JSON list of C-alpha atoms in Angstrom, two decimals:
[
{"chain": "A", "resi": 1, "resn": "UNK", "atom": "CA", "xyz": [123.34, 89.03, 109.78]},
{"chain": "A", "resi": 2, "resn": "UNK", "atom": "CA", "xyz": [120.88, 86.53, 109.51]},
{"chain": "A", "resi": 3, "resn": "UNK", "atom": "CA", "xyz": [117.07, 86.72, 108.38]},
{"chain": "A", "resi": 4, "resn": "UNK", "atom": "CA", "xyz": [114.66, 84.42, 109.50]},
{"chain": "A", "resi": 5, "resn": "UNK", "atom": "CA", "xyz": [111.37, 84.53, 107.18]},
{"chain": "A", "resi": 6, "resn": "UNK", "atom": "CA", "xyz": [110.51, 80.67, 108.43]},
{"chain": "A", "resi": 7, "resn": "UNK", "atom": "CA", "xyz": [111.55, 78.18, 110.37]},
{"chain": "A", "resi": 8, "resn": "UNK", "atom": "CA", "xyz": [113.12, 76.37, 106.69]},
{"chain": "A", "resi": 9, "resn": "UNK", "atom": "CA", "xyz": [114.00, 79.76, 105.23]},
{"chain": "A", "resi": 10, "resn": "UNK", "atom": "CA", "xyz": [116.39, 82.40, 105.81]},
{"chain": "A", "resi": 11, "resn": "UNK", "atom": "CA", "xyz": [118.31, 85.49, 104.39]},
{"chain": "A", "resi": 12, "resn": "UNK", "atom": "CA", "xyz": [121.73, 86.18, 104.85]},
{"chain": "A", "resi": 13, "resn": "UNK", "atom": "CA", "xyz": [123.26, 89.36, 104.86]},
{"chain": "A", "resi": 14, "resn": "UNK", "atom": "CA", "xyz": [127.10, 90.12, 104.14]},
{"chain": "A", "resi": 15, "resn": "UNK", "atom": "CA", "xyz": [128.09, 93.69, 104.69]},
{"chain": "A", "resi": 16, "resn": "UNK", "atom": "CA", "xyz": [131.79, 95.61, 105.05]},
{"chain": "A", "resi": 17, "resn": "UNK", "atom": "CA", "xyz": [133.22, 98.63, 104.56]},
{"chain": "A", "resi": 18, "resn": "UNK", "atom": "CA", "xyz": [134.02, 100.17, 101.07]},
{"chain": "A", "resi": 19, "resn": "UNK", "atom": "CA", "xyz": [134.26, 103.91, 101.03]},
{"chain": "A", "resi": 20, "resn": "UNK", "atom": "CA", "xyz": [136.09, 104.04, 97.85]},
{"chain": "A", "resi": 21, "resn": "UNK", "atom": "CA", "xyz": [132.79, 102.43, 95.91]},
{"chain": "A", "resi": 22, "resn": "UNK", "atom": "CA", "xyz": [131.60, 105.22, 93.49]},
{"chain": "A", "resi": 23, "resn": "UNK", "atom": "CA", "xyz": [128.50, 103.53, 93.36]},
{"chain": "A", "resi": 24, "resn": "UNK", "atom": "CA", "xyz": [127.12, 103.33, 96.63]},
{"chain": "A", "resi": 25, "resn": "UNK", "atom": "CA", "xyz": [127.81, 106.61, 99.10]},
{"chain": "A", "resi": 26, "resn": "UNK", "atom": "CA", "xyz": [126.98, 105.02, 102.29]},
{"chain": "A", "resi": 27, "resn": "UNK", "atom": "CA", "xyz": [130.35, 103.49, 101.96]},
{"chain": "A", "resi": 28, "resn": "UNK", "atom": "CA", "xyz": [129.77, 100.49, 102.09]},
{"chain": "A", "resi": 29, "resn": "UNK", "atom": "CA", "xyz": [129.22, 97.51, 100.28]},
{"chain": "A", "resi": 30, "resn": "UNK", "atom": "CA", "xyz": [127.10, 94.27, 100.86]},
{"chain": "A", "resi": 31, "resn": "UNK", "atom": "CA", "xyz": [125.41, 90.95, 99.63]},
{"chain": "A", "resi": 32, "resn": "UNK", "atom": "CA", "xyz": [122.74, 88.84, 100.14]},
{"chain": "A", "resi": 33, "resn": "UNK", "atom": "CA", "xyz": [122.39, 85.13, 100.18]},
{"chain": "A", "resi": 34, "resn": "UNK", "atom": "CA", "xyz": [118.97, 83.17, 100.88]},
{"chain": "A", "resi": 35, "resn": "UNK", "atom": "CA", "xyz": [119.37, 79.62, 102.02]},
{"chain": "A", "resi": 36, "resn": "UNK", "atom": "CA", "xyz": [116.44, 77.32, 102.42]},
{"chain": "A", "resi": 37, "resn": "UNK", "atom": "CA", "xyz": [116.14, 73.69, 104.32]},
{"chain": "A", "resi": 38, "resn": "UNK", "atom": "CA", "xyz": [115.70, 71.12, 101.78]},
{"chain": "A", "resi": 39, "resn": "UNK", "atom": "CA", "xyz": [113.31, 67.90, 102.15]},
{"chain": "A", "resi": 40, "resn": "UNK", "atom": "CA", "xyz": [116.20, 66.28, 103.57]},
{"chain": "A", "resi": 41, "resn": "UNK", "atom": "CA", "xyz": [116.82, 68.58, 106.52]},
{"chain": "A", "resi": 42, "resn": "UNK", "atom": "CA", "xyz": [120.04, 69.43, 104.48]},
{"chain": "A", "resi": 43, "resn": "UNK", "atom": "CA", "xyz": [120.65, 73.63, 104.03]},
{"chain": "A", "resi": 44, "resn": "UNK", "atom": "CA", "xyz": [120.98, 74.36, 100.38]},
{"chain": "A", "resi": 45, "resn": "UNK", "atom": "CA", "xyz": [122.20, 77.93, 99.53]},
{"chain": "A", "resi": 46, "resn": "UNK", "atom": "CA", "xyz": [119.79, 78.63, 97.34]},
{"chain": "A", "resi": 47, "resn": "UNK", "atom": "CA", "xyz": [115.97, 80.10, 97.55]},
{"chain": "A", "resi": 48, "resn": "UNK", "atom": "CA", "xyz": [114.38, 76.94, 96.84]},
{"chain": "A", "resi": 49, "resn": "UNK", "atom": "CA", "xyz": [110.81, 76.53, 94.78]},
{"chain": "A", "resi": 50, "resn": "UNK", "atom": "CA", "xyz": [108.75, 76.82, 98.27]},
{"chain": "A", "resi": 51, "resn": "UNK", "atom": "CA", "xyz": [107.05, 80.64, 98.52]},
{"chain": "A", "resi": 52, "resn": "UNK", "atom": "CA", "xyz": [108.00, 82.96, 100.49]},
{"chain": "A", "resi": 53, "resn": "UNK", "atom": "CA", "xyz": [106.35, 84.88, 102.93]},
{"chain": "A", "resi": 54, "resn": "UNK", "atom": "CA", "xyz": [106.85, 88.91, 103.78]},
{"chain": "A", "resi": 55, "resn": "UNK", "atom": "CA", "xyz": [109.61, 89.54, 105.71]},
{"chain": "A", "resi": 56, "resn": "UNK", "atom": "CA", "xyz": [108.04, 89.68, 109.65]},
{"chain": "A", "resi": 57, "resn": "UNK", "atom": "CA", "xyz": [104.41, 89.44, 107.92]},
{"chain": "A", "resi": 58, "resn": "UNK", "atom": "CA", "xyz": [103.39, 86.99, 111.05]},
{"chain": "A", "resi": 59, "resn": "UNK", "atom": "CA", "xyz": [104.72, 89.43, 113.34]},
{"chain": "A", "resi": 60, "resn": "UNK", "atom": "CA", "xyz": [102.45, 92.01, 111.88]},
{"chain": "A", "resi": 61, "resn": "UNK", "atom": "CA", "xyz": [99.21, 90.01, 111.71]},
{"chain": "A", "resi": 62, "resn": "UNK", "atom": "CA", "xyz": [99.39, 89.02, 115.08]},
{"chain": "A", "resi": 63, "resn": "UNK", "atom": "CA", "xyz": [99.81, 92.57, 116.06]},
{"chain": "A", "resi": 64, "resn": "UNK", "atom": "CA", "xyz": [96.67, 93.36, 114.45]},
{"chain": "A", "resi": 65, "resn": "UNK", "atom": "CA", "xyz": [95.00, 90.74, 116.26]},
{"chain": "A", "resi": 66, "resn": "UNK", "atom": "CA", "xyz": [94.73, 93.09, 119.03]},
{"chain": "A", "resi": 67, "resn": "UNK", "atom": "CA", "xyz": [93.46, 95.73, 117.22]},
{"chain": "A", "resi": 68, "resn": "UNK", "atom": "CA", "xyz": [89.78, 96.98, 116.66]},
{"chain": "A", "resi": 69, "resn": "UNK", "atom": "CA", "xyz": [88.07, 95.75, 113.57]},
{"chain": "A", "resi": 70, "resn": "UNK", "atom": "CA", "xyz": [87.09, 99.25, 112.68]},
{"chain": "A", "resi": 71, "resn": "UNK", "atom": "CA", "xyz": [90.01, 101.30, 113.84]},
{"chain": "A", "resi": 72, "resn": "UNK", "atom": "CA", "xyz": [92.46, 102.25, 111.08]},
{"chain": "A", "resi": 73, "resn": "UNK", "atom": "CA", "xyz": [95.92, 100.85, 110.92]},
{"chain": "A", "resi": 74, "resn": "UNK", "atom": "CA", "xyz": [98.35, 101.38, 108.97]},
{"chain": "A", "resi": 75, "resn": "UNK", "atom": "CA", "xyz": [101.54, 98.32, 107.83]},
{"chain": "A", "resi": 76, "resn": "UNK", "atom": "CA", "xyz": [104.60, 99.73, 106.82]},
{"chain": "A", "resi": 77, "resn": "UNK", "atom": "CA", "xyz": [106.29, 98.49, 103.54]},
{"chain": "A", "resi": 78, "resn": "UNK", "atom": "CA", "xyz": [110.01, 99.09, 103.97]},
{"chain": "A", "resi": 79, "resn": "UNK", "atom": "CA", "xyz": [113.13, 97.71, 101.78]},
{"chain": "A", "resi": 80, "resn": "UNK", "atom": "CA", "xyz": [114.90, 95.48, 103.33]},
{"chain": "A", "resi": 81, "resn": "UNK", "atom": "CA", "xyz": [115.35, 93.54, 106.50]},
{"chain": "A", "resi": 82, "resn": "UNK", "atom": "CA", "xyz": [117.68, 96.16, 107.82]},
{"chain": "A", "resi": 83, "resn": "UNK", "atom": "CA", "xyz": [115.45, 98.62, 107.57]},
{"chain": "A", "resi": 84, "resn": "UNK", "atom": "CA", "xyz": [111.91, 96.34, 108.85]},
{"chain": "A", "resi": 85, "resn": "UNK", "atom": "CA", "xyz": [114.68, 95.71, 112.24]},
{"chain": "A", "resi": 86, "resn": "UNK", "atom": "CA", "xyz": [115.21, 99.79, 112.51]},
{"chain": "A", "resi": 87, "resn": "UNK", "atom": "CA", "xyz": [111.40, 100.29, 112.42]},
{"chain": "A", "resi": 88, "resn": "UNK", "atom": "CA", "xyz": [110.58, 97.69, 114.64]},
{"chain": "A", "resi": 89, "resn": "UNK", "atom": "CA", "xyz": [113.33, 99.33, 117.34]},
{"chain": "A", "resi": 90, "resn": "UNK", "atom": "CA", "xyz": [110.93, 102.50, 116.84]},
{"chain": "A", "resi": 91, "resn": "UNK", "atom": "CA", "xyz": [107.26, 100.04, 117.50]},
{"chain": "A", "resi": 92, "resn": "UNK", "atom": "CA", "xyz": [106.55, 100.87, 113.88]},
{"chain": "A", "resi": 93, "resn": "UNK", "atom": "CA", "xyz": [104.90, 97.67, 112.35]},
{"chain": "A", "resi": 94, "resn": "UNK", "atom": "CA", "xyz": [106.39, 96.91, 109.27]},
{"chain": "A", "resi": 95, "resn": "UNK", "atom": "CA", "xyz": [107.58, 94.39, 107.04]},
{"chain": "A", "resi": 96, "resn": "UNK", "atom": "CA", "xyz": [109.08, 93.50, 103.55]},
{"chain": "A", "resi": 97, "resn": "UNK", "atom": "CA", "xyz": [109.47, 91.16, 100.85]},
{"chain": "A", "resi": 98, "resn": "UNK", "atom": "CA", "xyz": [113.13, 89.36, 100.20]},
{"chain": "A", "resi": 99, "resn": "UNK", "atom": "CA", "xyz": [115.26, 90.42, 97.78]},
{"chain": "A", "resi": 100, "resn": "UNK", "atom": "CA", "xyz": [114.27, 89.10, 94.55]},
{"chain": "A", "resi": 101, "resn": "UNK", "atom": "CA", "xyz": [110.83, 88.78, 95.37]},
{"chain": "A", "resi": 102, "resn": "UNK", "atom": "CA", "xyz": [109.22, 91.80, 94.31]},
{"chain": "A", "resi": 103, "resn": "UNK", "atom": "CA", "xyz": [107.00, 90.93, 91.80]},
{"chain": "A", "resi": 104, "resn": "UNK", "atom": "CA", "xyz": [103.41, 90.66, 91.37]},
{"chain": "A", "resi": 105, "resn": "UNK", "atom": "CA", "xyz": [103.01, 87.14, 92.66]},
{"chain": "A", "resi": 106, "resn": "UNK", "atom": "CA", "xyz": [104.81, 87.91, 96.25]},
{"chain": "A", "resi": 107, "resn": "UNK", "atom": "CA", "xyz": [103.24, 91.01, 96.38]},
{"chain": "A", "resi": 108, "resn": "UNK", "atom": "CA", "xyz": [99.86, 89.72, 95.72]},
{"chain": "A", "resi": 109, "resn": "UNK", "atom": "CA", "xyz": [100.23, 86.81, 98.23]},
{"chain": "A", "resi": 110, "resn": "UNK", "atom": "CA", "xyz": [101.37, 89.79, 101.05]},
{"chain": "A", "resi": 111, "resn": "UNK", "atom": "CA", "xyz": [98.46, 92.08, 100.79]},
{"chain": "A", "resi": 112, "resn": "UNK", "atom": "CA", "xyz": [95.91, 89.13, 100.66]},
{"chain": "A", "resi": 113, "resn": "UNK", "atom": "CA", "xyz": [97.89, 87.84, 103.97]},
{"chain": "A", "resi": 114, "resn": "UNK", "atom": "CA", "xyz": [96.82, 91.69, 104.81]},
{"chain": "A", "resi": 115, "resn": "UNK", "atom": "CA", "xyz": [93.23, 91.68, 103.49]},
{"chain": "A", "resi": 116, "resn": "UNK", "atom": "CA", "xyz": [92.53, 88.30, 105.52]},
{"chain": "A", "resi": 117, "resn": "UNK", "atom": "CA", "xyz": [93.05, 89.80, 108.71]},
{"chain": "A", "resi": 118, "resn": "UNK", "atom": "CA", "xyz": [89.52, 91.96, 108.00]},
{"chain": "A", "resi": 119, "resn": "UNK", "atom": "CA", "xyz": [91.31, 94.71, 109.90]},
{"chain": "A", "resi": 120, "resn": "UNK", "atom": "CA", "xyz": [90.89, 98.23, 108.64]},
{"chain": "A", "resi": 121, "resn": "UNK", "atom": "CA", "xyz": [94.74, 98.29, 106.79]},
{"chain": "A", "resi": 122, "resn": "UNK", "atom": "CA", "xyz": [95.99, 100.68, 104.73]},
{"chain": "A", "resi": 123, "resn": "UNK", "atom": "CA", "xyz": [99.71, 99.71, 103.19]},
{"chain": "A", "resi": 124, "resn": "UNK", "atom": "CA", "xyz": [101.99, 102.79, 103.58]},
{"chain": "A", "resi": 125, "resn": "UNK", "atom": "CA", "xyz": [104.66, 101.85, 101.10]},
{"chain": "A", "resi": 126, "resn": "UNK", "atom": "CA", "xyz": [108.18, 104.16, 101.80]},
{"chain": "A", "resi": 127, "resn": "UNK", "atom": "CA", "xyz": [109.87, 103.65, 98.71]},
{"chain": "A", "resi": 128, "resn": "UNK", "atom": "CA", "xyz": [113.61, 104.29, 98.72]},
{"chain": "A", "resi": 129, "resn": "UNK", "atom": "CA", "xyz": [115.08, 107.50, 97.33]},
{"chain": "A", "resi": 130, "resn": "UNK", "atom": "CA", "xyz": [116.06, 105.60, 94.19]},
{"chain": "A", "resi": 131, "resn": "UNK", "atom": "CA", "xyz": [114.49, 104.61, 90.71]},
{"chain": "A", "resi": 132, "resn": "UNK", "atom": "CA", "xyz": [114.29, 100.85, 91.89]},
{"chain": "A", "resi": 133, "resn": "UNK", "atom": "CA", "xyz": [112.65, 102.58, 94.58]},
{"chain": "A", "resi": 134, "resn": "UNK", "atom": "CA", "xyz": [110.40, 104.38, 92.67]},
{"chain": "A", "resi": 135, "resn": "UNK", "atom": "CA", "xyz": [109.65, 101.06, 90.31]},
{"chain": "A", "resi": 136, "resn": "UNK", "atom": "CA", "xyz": [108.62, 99.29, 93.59]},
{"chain": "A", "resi": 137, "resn": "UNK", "atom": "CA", "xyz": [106.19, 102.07, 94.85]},
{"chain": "A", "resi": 138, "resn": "UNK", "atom": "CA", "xyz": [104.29, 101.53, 91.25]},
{"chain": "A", "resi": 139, "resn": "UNK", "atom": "CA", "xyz": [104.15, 97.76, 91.48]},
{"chain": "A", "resi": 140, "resn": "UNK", "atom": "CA", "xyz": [102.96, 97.56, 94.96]},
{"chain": "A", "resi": 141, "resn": "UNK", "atom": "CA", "xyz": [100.25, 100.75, 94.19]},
{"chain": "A", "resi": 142, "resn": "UNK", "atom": "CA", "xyz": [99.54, 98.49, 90.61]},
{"chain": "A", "resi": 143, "resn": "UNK", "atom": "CA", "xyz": [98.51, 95.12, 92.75]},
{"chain": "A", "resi": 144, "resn": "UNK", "atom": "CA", "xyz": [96.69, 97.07, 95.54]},
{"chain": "A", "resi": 145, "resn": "UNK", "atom": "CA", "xyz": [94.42, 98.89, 93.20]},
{"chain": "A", "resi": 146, "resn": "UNK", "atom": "CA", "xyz": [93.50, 95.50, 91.35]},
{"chain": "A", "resi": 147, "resn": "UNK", "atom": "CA", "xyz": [92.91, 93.87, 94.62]},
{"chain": "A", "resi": 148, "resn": "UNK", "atom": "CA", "xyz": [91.30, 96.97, 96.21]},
{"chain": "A", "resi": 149, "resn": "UNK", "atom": "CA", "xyz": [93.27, 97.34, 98.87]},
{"chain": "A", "resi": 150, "resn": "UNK", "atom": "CA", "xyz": [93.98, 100.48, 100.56]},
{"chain": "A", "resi": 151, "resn": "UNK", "atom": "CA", "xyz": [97.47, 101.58, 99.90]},
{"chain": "A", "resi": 152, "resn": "UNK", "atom": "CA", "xyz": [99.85, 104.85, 99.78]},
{"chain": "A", "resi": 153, "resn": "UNK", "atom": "CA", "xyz": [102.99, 105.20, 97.89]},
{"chain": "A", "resi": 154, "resn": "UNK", "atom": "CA", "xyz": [105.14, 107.60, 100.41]},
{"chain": "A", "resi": 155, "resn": "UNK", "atom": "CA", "xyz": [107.73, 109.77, 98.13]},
{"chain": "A", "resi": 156, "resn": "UNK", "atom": "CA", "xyz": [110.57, 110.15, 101.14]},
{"chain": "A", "resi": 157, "resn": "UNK", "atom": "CA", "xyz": [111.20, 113.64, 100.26]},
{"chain": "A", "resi": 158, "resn": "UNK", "atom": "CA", "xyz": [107.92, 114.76, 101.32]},
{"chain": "A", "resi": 159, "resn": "UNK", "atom": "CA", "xyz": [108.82, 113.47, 104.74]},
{"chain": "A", "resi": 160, "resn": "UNK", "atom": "CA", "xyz": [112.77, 114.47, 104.80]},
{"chain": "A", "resi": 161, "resn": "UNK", "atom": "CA", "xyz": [113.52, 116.89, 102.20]},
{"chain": "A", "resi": 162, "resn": "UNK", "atom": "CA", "xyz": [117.14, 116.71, 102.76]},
{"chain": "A", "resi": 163, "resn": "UNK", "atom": "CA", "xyz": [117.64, 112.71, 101.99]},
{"chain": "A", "resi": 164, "resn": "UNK", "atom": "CA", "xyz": [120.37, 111.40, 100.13]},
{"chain": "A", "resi": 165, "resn": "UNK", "atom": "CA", "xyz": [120.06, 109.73, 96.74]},
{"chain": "A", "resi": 166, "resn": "UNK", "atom": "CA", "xyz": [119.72, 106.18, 97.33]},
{"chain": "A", "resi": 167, "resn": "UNK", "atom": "CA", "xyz": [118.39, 107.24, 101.45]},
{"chain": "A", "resi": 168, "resn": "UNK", "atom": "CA", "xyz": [115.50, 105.25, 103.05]},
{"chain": "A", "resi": 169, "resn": "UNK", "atom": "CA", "xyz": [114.51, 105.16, 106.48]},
{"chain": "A", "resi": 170, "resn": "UNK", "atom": "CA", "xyz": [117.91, 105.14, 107.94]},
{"chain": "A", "resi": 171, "resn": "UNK", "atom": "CA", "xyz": [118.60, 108.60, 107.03]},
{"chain": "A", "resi": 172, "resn": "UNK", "atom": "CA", "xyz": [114.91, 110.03, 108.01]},
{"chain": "A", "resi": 173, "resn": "UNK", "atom": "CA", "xyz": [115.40, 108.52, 111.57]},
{"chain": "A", "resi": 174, "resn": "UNK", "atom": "CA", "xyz": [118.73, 109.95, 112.16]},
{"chain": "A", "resi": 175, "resn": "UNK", "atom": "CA", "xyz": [117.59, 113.26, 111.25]},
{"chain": "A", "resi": 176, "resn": "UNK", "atom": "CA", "xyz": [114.30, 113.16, 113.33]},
{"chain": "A", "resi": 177, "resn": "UNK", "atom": "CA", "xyz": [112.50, 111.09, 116.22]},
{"chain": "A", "resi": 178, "resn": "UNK", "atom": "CA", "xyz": [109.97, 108.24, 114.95]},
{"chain": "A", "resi": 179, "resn": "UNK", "atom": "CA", "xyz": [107.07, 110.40, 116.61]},
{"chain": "A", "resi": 180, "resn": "UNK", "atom": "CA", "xyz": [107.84, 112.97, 114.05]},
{"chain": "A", "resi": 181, "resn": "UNK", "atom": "CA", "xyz": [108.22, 110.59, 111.17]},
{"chain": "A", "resi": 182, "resn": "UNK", "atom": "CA", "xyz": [104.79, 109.18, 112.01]},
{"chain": "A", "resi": 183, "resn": "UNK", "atom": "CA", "xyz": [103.33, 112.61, 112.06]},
{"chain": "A", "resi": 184, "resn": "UNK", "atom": "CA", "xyz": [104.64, 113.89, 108.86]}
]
């Protein structure tokens, strides 16, 4: 599956079945490969030195466009591109940063992309059931409260009590409807 984050950037995405991996009980296994468009209009399969924007980041400003400057709205922060697609099959705006990108600097340049809009945003981050999960709630919460910017770190749990180790929101959305996962 392919990810398009620009016109000169993309993620690829590798997946097949492994049911005998120990380490991952979806039973699968998968990897990722970015490839970028070089000066030369070449592809190189590589991430190149260019930045990289959040993962359907354009989609989501330009939804707020249409929203009042005053009402509240609320950007999800999913992990992974999988997951950004599943949301956006349920209308839920949300978006993501690639792979190896989540660190200060790409976070930073996503919720300023957020802030500029001078919509009324709060980032709802749904971590993954997962320490790297976990790790990623606490950098994103760590850059919003230095650039005071409204943001809540959502524990999964809270909203499915019954996910898996490793679940995200895969697993809530087969076990509910995406009105209930907004309400809860």
């Amino acid at each position: 599956i392919t990810y398009s984050y620009s016109d000169t950037q993309q993620v690829h995405r590798f997946e097949w079945p492994d049911p005998n991996n120990p380490k991952n009980p979806k039973g699968r296994a998968k990897t990722y490969r970015q490839s970028h468009i070089n000066g030369k209009g070449e592809v190189e399969w590589k991430k190149g030195n260019s930045p990289w924007s959040a993962y359907r980041i354009e989609e989501v400003v330009e939804t707020l466009k249409g929203i009042q400057d005053d009402e509240p709205f609320v950007v999800l922060m999913l992990e992974g591109e999988p997951n950004v697609e599943l949301a956006r099959l349920h209308a839920i705006p949300a978006l993501t940063l690639q792979g190896s990108s989540w660190d200060e600097a790409e976070i930073t340049r996503a919720v300023e992309a957020l802030q500029a809009t001078g919509k009324n945003i709060v980032l709802a981050k749904l971590r993954d059931n997962d320490s790297t999960g976990d790790k990623k709630g606490r950098q994103i919460q760590s850059v919003c409260d230095r650039l005071q910017f409204p943001c809540i770190v959502i524990d999964p749990v809270a909203i499915y009590p019954d996910i898996p180790d490793k679940g995200d929101i895969k697993e809530i959305l087969d076990n509910m409807d995406a009105d209930e996962f907004i309400r809860r």
